[in-house]
Amino acid sequence: MATDQEKKNNLPNFFLSIKLKYVKLGYHYLISNALYLLLLPLLFIVLTHLSTLTVDDFFKLWNELSRKLFMQIASKTGIFSEETLSFHKKILERSGMGNMSYVPKAMLDNPADKKNIAEARKETEAVIIGAIDELLDKTGVKPRDIGILVVNSSLFNPTPSLSAIVVNHYKLRGNILSYNLGGMGCSAGLISIDLAKQLLQLQPNSYALVVSTENITMNWYAGNDRSMLLTNCLFRLGGAAILLSNRSSDRRCSKYELVHTLRTHKGGDDRSYNCVSQQEDESKRIGVKISKDLMAVAGEALKTNITRLGPLVLPMSEQLLFTATLVARKIFKMKIKPYIPDFKLAFEHFCIHAGGRAVLDEVEKHLKLNEWVMEPSRMTLYRFGNTSSSCLWYELAYFEAKGRIRKGDKTWQIAFGSGFKCNSAVWRALKTINPAHEKNPWMDEIDNFPVNVPKVTPIDF
């Protein structure tokens, strides 16, 4: 029997509580979009290249942050109580993170003193410009050929906007369709992809540039409210730039084809809406408060998302077994075990948002995934920490560096975000990826992975 605490911290066994309305929603989506799905080869959108900051980029711009160094910095600030420092240490020891993630240089001094717009802007500009420079170098695309720009950063949204910074730096053309998404959490990267997809369907022969990042400098929490300390411990610096195209001539040189995007928003429910929120603590210090309901809320959002996604991706045999057992249980009240669809029959690769070890553990358990499937997500969390909306691209880069992407393979990206949202994207590989031709953050050290990550890794502090 699970303890009350375990029940509170785990995802619900959502296959025991699937609602028929979600199944109907999935098939309604399939039928209502049938024409689009049939015409998909004619209206294709391809990912020509993605670019994440390389290790060399990190060394030039930022500093590695070991868990011990984190504790030393936190102690040196003089802000945190002994109880809070102990709580920081406990989280880090169980986080699944290693000693090689990255933070802005400003954080290595006194993060509270460096928490200002100038330092935050310096951090974000360096990240997004670095990622875009590398992307343009890889593709040979000229900045003025880009017709659509989508930039997402949840917690740092200055004026002029981050998208305007990109337009100014690269002197993008005056009629560019430019969007800046803020406050949408870690799932904003896939929201940006979905928005770019919809815009490309209306803009023929276009390139769309998607940039995903999050700011660390402005979001260091300098208080003692335990519910706001997780972001200090888990979030680290990172960024990604992705180029999408609907030009028929680009299909030959592109890596992936975007097959599906599916977005689920549970914001109509108050518990879901309030489970992750930026607010002030009792001392008027700003931080991101994470509710104890997070795992249950994430489970509900995931349940809705995959129930709608299933009819689009699962083999018919899996759909029939799942639907038959569901109807038997719900309509005829038969006492039989629910059938859990095997999503490994639909996808060769999984990129699950590396939000934290607990989330990965529960998704692995309830979707009955194995260590090999979870490896990219766990290694991304270990090596780079939670880089928010960009972490899915570090996971995809891991697959590429390992030489696992074969022509025709399907990859499922799934991310969670405040609001509360669960979003999915499905990609089909248009070619076999040769690691020897790749430049990404993993290439110089990929032979060192995977590594064993103990449940608890003590910190000598």
Coordinates of C-alpha atoms in Angstrom, one line a residue:
M1 CA 0.0 0.0 0.0
A2 CA 1.3 3.5 -0.9
T3 CA 1.6 6.0 1.9
D4 CA -0.5 9.2 1.8
Q5 CA 2.7 11.1 1.0
E6 CA 3.5 8.8 -2.0
K7 CA -0.1 9.2 -3.3
K8 CA 0.2 13.0 -3.0
N9 CA 3.5 13.1 -5.0
N10 CA 2.7 10.6 -7.7
L11 CA 0.9 11.0 -11.0
P12 CA -2.6 9.5 -10.8
N13 CA -3.0 6.1 -12.5
F14 CA -4.8 7.9 -15.2
F15 CA -5.6 4.7 -17.2
L16 CA -8.0 3.8 -14.5
S17 CA -9.8 7.1 -15.0
I18 CA -9.9 7.8 -18.7
K19 CA -13.1 9.6 -19.7
L20 CA -15.0 8.6 -22.8
K21 CA -15.3 12.3 -23.7
Y22 CA -11.5 12.4 -24.3
V23 CA -11.6 9.4 -26.5
K24 CA -14.5 11.0 -28.5
L25 CA -12.4 14.2 -28.7
G26 CA -9.5 12.3 -30.2
Y27 CA -11.6 10.7 -32.9
H28 CA -13.5 14.0 -33.5
Y29 CA -10.1 15.7 -34.0
L30 CA -9.1 12.9 -36.4
I31 CA -12.3 13.1 -38.5
S32 CA -12.5 16.9 -38.5
N33 CA -8.9 17.2 -39.7
A34 CA -9.0 14.3 -42.1
L35 CA -8.8 16.4 -45.2
Y36 CA -5.7 18.2 -43.8
L37 CA -4.1 14.9 -42.8
L38 CA -4.7 13.4 -46.3
L39 CA -3.2 16.5 -47.9
L40 CA -0.2 16.6 -45.5
P41 CA 2.3 15.5 -48.2
L42 CA 1.3 18.6 -50.2
L43 CA 1.2 21.0 -47.2
F44 CA 4.3 19.6 -45.5
I45 CA 6.3 21.6 -43.0
V46 CA 9.9 20.5 -42.5
L47 CA 12.5 21.2 -39.8
T48 CA 15.5 22.1 -41.9
H49 CA 17.9 22.3 -38.9
L50 CA 17.9 22.9 -35.2
S51 CA 20.7 24.5 -33.2
T52 CA 21.3 24.3 -29.5
L53 CA 24.2 26.1 -27.8
T54 CA 27.3 23.9 -28.0
V55 CA 29.7 23.2 -25.1
D56 CA 32.2 25.6 -26.6
D57 CA 29.5 28.3 -26.6
F58 CA 28.8 27.7 -23.0
F59 CA 32.4 28.0 -22.0
K60 CA 32.8 31.2 -23.9
L61 CA 29.7 32.8 -22.4
W62 CA 28.9 31.1 -19.1
N63 CA 30.3 29.0 -16.3
E64 CA 29.7 25.5 -15.1
L65 CA 27.9 25.2 -11.9
S66 CA 28.5 22.1 -9.8
R67 CA 26.0 21.2 -7.0
K68 CA 28.7 22.0 -4.4
L69 CA 29.4 25.4 -5.9
F70 CA 25.7 26.1 -6.0
M71 CA 25.5 25.5 -2.2
Q72 CA 28.5 27.7 -1.6
I73 CA 27.0 30.6 -3.6
A74 CA 23.6 30.2 -1.8
S75 CA 25.3 30.2 1.6
K76 CA 27.5 33.2 0.7
T77 CA 24.5 35.4 -0.1
G78 CA 23.5 35.5 3.6
I79 CA 19.9 35.5 2.5
F80 CA 18.9 31.9 3.2
S81 CA 18.2 30.4 6.6
E82 CA 20.0 27.1 7.7
E83 CA 16.7 25.3 7.1
T84 CA 16.4 26.7 3.5
L85 CA 20.0 25.8 2.7
S86 CA 19.3 22.3 4.0
F87 CA 16.3 22.1 1.8
H88 CA 18.3 23.3 -1.2
K89 CA 20.8 20.5 -0.5
K90 CA 18.1 17.8 -0.2
I91 CA 16.6 18.8 -3.5
L92 CA 19.9 18.8 -5.4
E93 CA 20.9 15.5 -4.0
R94 CA 17.7 13.9 -5.4
S95 CA 17.4 16.0 -8.5
G96 CA 19.1 13.7 -11.0
M97 CA 21.4 16.5 -12.0
G98 CA 25.1 16.3 -12.4
N99 CA 27.9 18.9 -11.8
M100 CA 28.2 20.3 -15.4
S101 CA 25.1 22.5 -16.0
Y102 CA 25.5 26.1 -16.8
V103 CA 24.5 29.5 -15.3
P104 CA 25.2 33.1 -16.3
K105 CA 28.5 34.6 -14.9
A106 CA 26.4 37.1 -12.9
M107 CA 25.1 34.2 -10.7
L108 CA 28.6 33.2 -9.6
D109 CA 29.1 36.4 -7.6
N110 CA 25.9 37.3 -5.7
P111 CA 22.8 36.4 -7.7
A112 CA 20.6 38.8 -5.7
D113 CA 22.9 41.7 -6.4
K114 CA 23.0 41.0 -10.1
K115 CA 19.3 40.6 -10.5
N116 CA 18.7 43.5 -12.9
I117 CA 17.4 44.1 -16.4
A118 CA 20.9 44.9 -17.8
E119 CA 22.4 41.6 -16.7
A120 CA 19.2 39.7 -17.7
R121 CA 19.3 41.2 -21.2
K122 CA 23.0 40.4 -21.6
E123 CA 22.3 36.8 -20.7
T124 CA 19.3 36.3 -23.0
E125 CA 20.8 38.2 -26.0
A126 CA 24.0 36.1 -25.8
V127 CA 22.0 32.9 -25.7
I128 CA 19.5 33.6 -28.5
I129 CA 22.1 35.3 -30.8
G130 CA 24.5 32.5 -30.3
A131 CA 21.9 29.8 -31.2
I132 CA 20.7 31.7 -34.2
D133 CA 24.2 32.4 -35.5
E134 CA 25.0 28.7 -35.4
L135 CA 21.7 27.8 -37.1
L136 CA 22.2 30.3 -40.0
D137 CA 25.8 29.0 -40.4
K138 CA 24.5 25.4 -40.6
T139 CA 21.7 26.1 -43.1
G140 CA 23.2 28.9 -45.2
V141 CA 19.8 30.7 -45.0
K142 CA 20.1 34.5 -45.2
P143 CA 18.4 36.5 -42.4
R144 CA 16.3 38.5 -44.9
D145 CA 14.8 35.2 -46.3
I146 CA 13.1 34.6 -42.9
G147 CA 9.4 35.5 -43.1
I148 CA 8.2 34.3 -39.7
L149 CA 9.8 34.7 -36.3
V150 CA 8.5 33.3 -33.0
V151 CA 10.5 33.8 -29.8
N152 CA 9.4 32.4 -26.4
S153 CA 10.7 33.2 -23.0
S154 CA 8.3 32.7 -20.1
L155 CA 9.6 35.0 -17.3
F156 CA 11.8 37.6 -19.0
N157 CA 9.9 39.9 -21.4
P158 CA 11.5 43.3 -21.7
T159 CA 10.6 46.2 -24.0
P160 CA 11.5 46.2 -26.8
S161 CA 10.6 42.5 -27.0
L162 CA 13.0 39.7 -27.4
S163 CA 11.7 39.1 -30.9
A164 CA 12.4 42.8 -31.7
I165 CA 16.0 42.3 -30.5
V166 CA 16.3 39.5 -33.1
V167 CA 14.8 41.6 -35.8
N168 CA 17.2 44.5 -35.0
H169 CA 20.3 42.4 -34.7
Y170 CA 19.8 40.6 -38.0
K171 CA 18.1 43.5 -39.8
L172 CA 15.2 41.2 -40.7
R173 CA 12.8 42.5 -43.3
G174 CA 10.1 45.0 -42.5
N175 CA 7.1 42.7 -43.3
I176 CA 8.2 39.8 -41.1
L177 CA 5.5 38.2 -39.0
S178 CA 7.0 38.5 -35.6
Y179 CA 5.7 37.0 -32.3
N180 CA 7.0 37.1 -28.7
L181 CA 5.4 34.5 -26.4
G182 CA 5.7 35.1 -22.6
G183 CA 4.3 33.5 -19.5
M184 CA 3.6 30.2 -21.1
G185 CA 6.0 28.0 -19.1
C186 CA 8.2 25.1 -20.2
S187 CA 5.8 23.9 -22.9
A188 CA 6.1 27.2 -24.8
G189 CA 8.6 25.7 -27.2
L190 CA 6.0 23.4 -28.7
I191 CA 3.4 26.2 -28.7
S192 CA 5.9 28.2 -30.8
I193 CA 6.3 25.3 -33.2
D194 CA 2.5 25.0 -33.5
L195 CA 2.1 28.7 -34.1
A196 CA 4.9 28.6 -36.8
K197 CA 3.2 25.7 -38.4
Q198 CA -0.2 27.5 -38.6
L199 CA 1.5 30.6 -40.0
L200 CA 3.4 28.6 -42.6
Q201 CA 0.2 27.1 -43.8
L202 CA -0.9 30.7 -44.8
Q203 CA 2.5 31.9 -46.1
P204 CA 3.8 29.8 -49.1
N205 CA 7.5 29.4 -49.8
S206 CA 8.5 30.8 -46.4
Y207 CA 11.0 30.2 -43.6
A208 CA 9.9 30.3 -39.9
L209 CA 12.5 30.8 -37.2
V210 CA 11.6 29.6 -33.7
V211 CA 13.8 30.5 -30.7
S212 CA 13.2 29.0 -27.3
T213 CA 15.0 30.1 -24.1
E214 CA 14.5 31.1 -20.4
N215 CA 16.2 33.7 -18.3
I216 CA 18.1 32.7 -15.1
T217 CA 19.4 36.0 -14.0
M218 CA 16.0 37.7 -13.3
N219 CA 14.5 34.6 -11.8
W220 CA 16.8 33.7 -8.9
Y221 CA 14.5 33.5 -5.9
A222 CA 16.1 35.2 -2.8
G223 CA 13.7 34.1 -0.1
N224 CA 12.9 31.2 2.2
D225 CA 9.5 30.0 1.0
R226 CA 10.1 26.3 0.2
S227 CA 7.5 26.2 -2.5
M228 CA 9.5 28.8 -4.5
L229 CA 13.0 27.2 -4.1
L230 CA 12.7 24.5 -6.8
T231 CA 13.4 26.9 -9.6
N232 CA 16.8 27.8 -8.0
C233 CA 17.8 24.2 -7.8
L234 CA 16.5 22.8 -11.1
F235 CA 16.6 25.5 -13.8
R236 CA 19.7 26.2 -15.8
L237 CA 20.8 28.1 -18.8
G238 CA 20.1 26.9 -22.3
G239 CA 18.6 27.9 -25.7
A240 CA 17.6 26.5 -29.1
A241 CA 16.9 27.9 -32.5
I242 CA 14.8 25.9 -35.0
L243 CA 14.3 26.6 -38.7
L244 CA 11.0 25.4 -40.4
S245 CA 10.2 25.6 -44.1
N246 CA 7.3 24.9 -46.4
R247 CA 9.4 25.2 -49.5
S248 CA 9.3 22.1 -51.6
S249 CA 13.0 22.5 -52.6
D250 CA 14.0 22.3 -48.9
R251 CA 12.6 18.8 -48.4
R252 CA 15.8 17.2 -49.8
C253 CA 18.1 18.9 -47.3
S254 CA 15.7 18.9 -44.3
K255 CA 16.0 16.5 -41.3
Y256 CA 12.4 16.1 -40.1
E257 CA 8.8 16.5 -41.2
L258 CA 6.3 17.9 -38.7
V259 CA 3.5 15.3 -38.6
H260 CA 1.3 16.4 -35.7
T261 CA 1.1 19.1 -33.0
L262 CA -1.5 18.7 -30.3
R263 CA -2.1 21.2 -27.4
T264 CA -4.0 20.6 -24.2
H265 CA -4.9 23.5 -21.9
K266 CA -6.4 22.8 -18.4
G267 CA -6.6 26.4 -17.3
G268 CA -10.3 26.3 -16.9
D269 CA -9.8 24.3 -13.7
D270 CA -8.7 26.5 -10.8
R271 CA -6.3 23.9 -9.3
S272 CA -4.6 23.5 -12.7
Y273 CA -4.4 27.2 -13.2
N274 CA -2.8 27.9 -9.8
C275 CA -0.4 25.0 -9.5
V276 CA 2.6 27.0 -11.0
S277 CA 2.5 30.8 -10.6
Q278 CA 4.9 33.7 -10.3
Q279 CA 4.1 35.7 -7.2
E280 CA 5.5 37.5 -4.1
D281 CA 6.2 35.7 -0.9
E282 CA 5.5 37.2 2.5
S283 CA 8.7 39.3 2.3
K284 CA 7.7 40.7 -1.1
R285 CA 10.4 38.7 -2.9
I286 CA 9.3 37.5 -6.3
G287 CA 9.5 33.8 -7.2
V288 CA 7.7 30.9 -8.9
K289 CA 5.5 29.0 -6.5
I290 CA 5.0 25.4 -7.3
S291 CA 2.0 23.7 -5.7
K292 CA 1.9 20.2 -4.2
D293 CA -0.8 19.5 -6.7
L294 CA 1.6 19.7 -9.6
M295 CA 2.0 16.0 -10.2
A296 CA -1.7 15.3 -10.1
V297 CA -2.4 18.2 -12.4
A298 CA 0.3 17.1 -14.9
G299 CA -1.2 13.6 -14.9
E300 CA -4.6 15.0 -15.8
A301 CA -3.2 17.1 -18.6
L302 CA -1.1 14.2 -19.9
K303 CA -4.1 11.9 -19.8
T304 CA -6.2 14.3 -21.9
N305 CA -3.3 14.9 -24.4
I306 CA -2.4 11.3 -25.1
T307 CA -6.1 10.2 -25.3
R308 CA -6.6 12.7 -28.1
L309 CA -3.2 11.9 -29.7
G310 CA -3.8 8.1 -29.6
P311 CA -6.2 7.9 -32.6
L312 CA -3.8 9.9 -34.7
V313 CA -0.7 7.8 -34.1
L314 CA -1.5 4.3 -32.6
P315 CA -1.8 1.2 -34.8
M316 CA -5.4 0.1 -35.3
S317 CA -4.8 -3.0 -33.2
E318 CA -3.9 -0.9 -30.2
Q319 CA -6.8 1.5 -30.7
L320 CA -9.3 -1.4 -30.8
L321 CA -7.9 -3.1 -27.7
F322 CA -7.9 0.2 -25.8
T323 CA -11.4 1.2 -26.8
A324 CA -12.9 -2.2 -26.2
T325 CA -11.6 -2.4 -22.7
L326 CA -12.6 1.2 -22.0
V327 CA -16.1 0.6 -23.1
A328 CA -16.3 -2.7 -21.2
R329 CA -15.3 -0.9 -18.0
K330 CA -17.3 2.3 -18.4
I331 CA -20.4 1.1 -20.1
F332 CA -20.8 -2.5 -19.1
K333 CA -19.1 -2.1 -15.7
M334 CA -17.0 -5.2 -16.3
K335 CA -14.2 -5.7 -13.7
I336 CA -11.2 -6.1 -16.0
K337 CA -7.8 -4.4 -16.0
P338 CA -7.6 -1.3 -18.2
Y339 CA -5.5 -1.8 -21.4
I340 CA -2.5 0.5 -21.5
P341 CA -1.6 1.3 -25.2
D342 CA 2.0 0.6 -26.1
F343 CA 3.1 3.9 -27.5
K344 CA 6.4 2.3 -28.4
L345 CA 4.5 0.8 -31.4
A346 CA 3.8 4.4 -32.6
F347 CA 7.2 6.0 -32.0
E348 CA 10.8 5.0 -32.2
H349 CA 12.0 7.9 -30.0
F350 CA 10.6 9.9 -27.0
C351 CA 11.6 13.4 -25.9
I352 CA 9.9 14.0 -22.5
H353 CA 10.3 17.3 -20.9
A354 CA 13.2 17.0 -18.4
G355 CA 11.4 19.1 -15.8
G356 CA 12.7 17.0 -12.9
R357 CA 13.5 13.5 -11.9
A358 CA 10.0 12.9 -10.3
V359 CA 8.2 13.8 -13.4
L360 CA 10.4 11.5 -15.6
D361 CA 10.0 8.7 -13.1
E362 CA 6.2 8.9 -13.1
V363 CA 5.8 9.2 -16.9
E364 CA 8.1 6.2 -17.3
K365 CA 6.0 4.2 -14.9
H366 CA 2.6 5.0 -16.2
L367 CA 3.4 4.8 -20.0
K368 CA 5.4 1.6 -19.3
L369 CA 8.6 3.0 -20.9
N370 CA 12.0 1.5 -20.5
E371 CA 15.4 2.8 -19.6
W372 CA 16.6 3.0 -23.2
V373 CA 13.5 5.2 -24.2
M374 CA 14.0 7.5 -21.2
E375 CA 17.8 7.8 -21.6
P376 CA 17.9 11.1 -23.6
S377 CA 15.6 12.8 -21.1
R378 CA 17.5 11.6 -18.1
M379 CA 20.9 12.4 -19.6
T380 CA 19.7 15.9 -20.6
L381 CA 18.6 16.6 -17.0
Y382 CA 21.9 15.2 -15.7
R383 CA 24.1 17.1 -18.1
F384 CA 22.3 20.4 -18.6
G385 CA 19.6 20.6 -15.9
N386 CA 16.1 21.9 -16.7
T387 CA 16.6 24.4 -19.5
S388 CA 12.8 25.0 -19.7
S389 CA 11.3 25.2 -23.2
S390 CA 14.6 24.3 -25.0
C391 CA 15.3 21.0 -23.2
L392 CA 13.3 18.9 -25.8
W393 CA 15.8 20.0 -28.4
Y394 CA 18.8 18.9 -26.3
E395 CA 17.1 15.5 -26.1
L396 CA 16.6 15.3 -29.8
A397 CA 20.3 16.3 -30.3
Y398 CA 21.2 13.4 -27.9
F399 CA 19.5 10.9 -30.3
E400 CA 21.4 12.5 -33.2
A401 CA 24.7 12.3 -31.5
K402 CA 24.1 8.7 -30.6
G403 CA 23.3 7.9 -34.3
R404 CA 19.9 6.5 -33.4
I405 CA 17.8 8.6 -35.9
R406 CA 17.0 6.5 -39.0
K407 CA 15.0 7.6 -42.1
G408 CA 11.2 7.2 -41.3
D409 CA 11.6 7.1 -37.5
K410 CA 9.0 9.0 -35.6
T411 CA 9.8 11.1 -32.5
W412 CA 7.3 12.2 -29.9
Q413 CA 8.1 15.4 -28.0
I414 CA 5.9 16.1 -25.0
A415 CA 6.2 19.1 -22.6
F416 CA 4.4 20.5 -19.6
G417 CA 3.9 24.1 -18.7
S418 CA 2.2 26.5 -16.4
G419 CA -1.4 27.3 -17.0
F420 CA -1.6 24.2 -16.9
K421 CA -0.6 22.9 -20.4
C422 CA 0.5 19.6 -21.9
N423 CA 1.7 19.8 -25.6
S424 CA 2.9 17.3 -28.1
A425 CA 4.7 17.3 -31.4
V426 CA 5.4 14.3 -33.7
W427 CA 8.2 14.4 -36.2
R428 CA 9.2 12.0 -38.9
A429 CA 12.8 11.7 -39.9
L430 CA 13.4 12.5 -43.6
K431 CA 16.9 11.0 -43.6
T432 CA 19.2 8.9 -41.5
I433 CA 21.3 11.3 -39.3
N434 CA 25.0 10.8 -39.5
P435 CA 26.6 11.9 -36.2
A436 CA 29.9 12.6 -38.0
H437 CA 28.2 15.5 -39.8
E438 CA 26.5 16.9 -36.7
K439 CA 27.5 19.8 -34.5
N440 CA 25.6 19.9 -31.2
P441 CA 26.2 20.1 -27.4
W442 CA 26.8 16.4 -27.1
M443 CA 29.2 15.6 -29.8
D444 CA 32.5 16.1 -27.9
E445 CA 31.4 13.9 -25.0
I446 CA 28.7 11.6 -26.2
D447 CA 30.8 8.5 -25.7
N448 CA 30.7 9.3 -21.9
F449 CA 27.0 8.8 -21.9
P450 CA 24.8 7.3 -20.6
V451 CA 25.9 7.4 -17.0
N452 CA 24.4 5.9 -13.9
V453 CA 22.5 8.4 -11.8
P454 CA 21.9 7.2 -8.2
K455 CA 18.6 8.0 -6.6
V456 CA 20.5 10.1 -4.0
T457 CA 23.9 11.7 -4.7
P458 CA 25.3 13.3 -1.5
I459 CA 26.9 16.7 -1.6
D460 CA 30.0 17.4 0.5
F461 CA 28.9 20.7 2.0

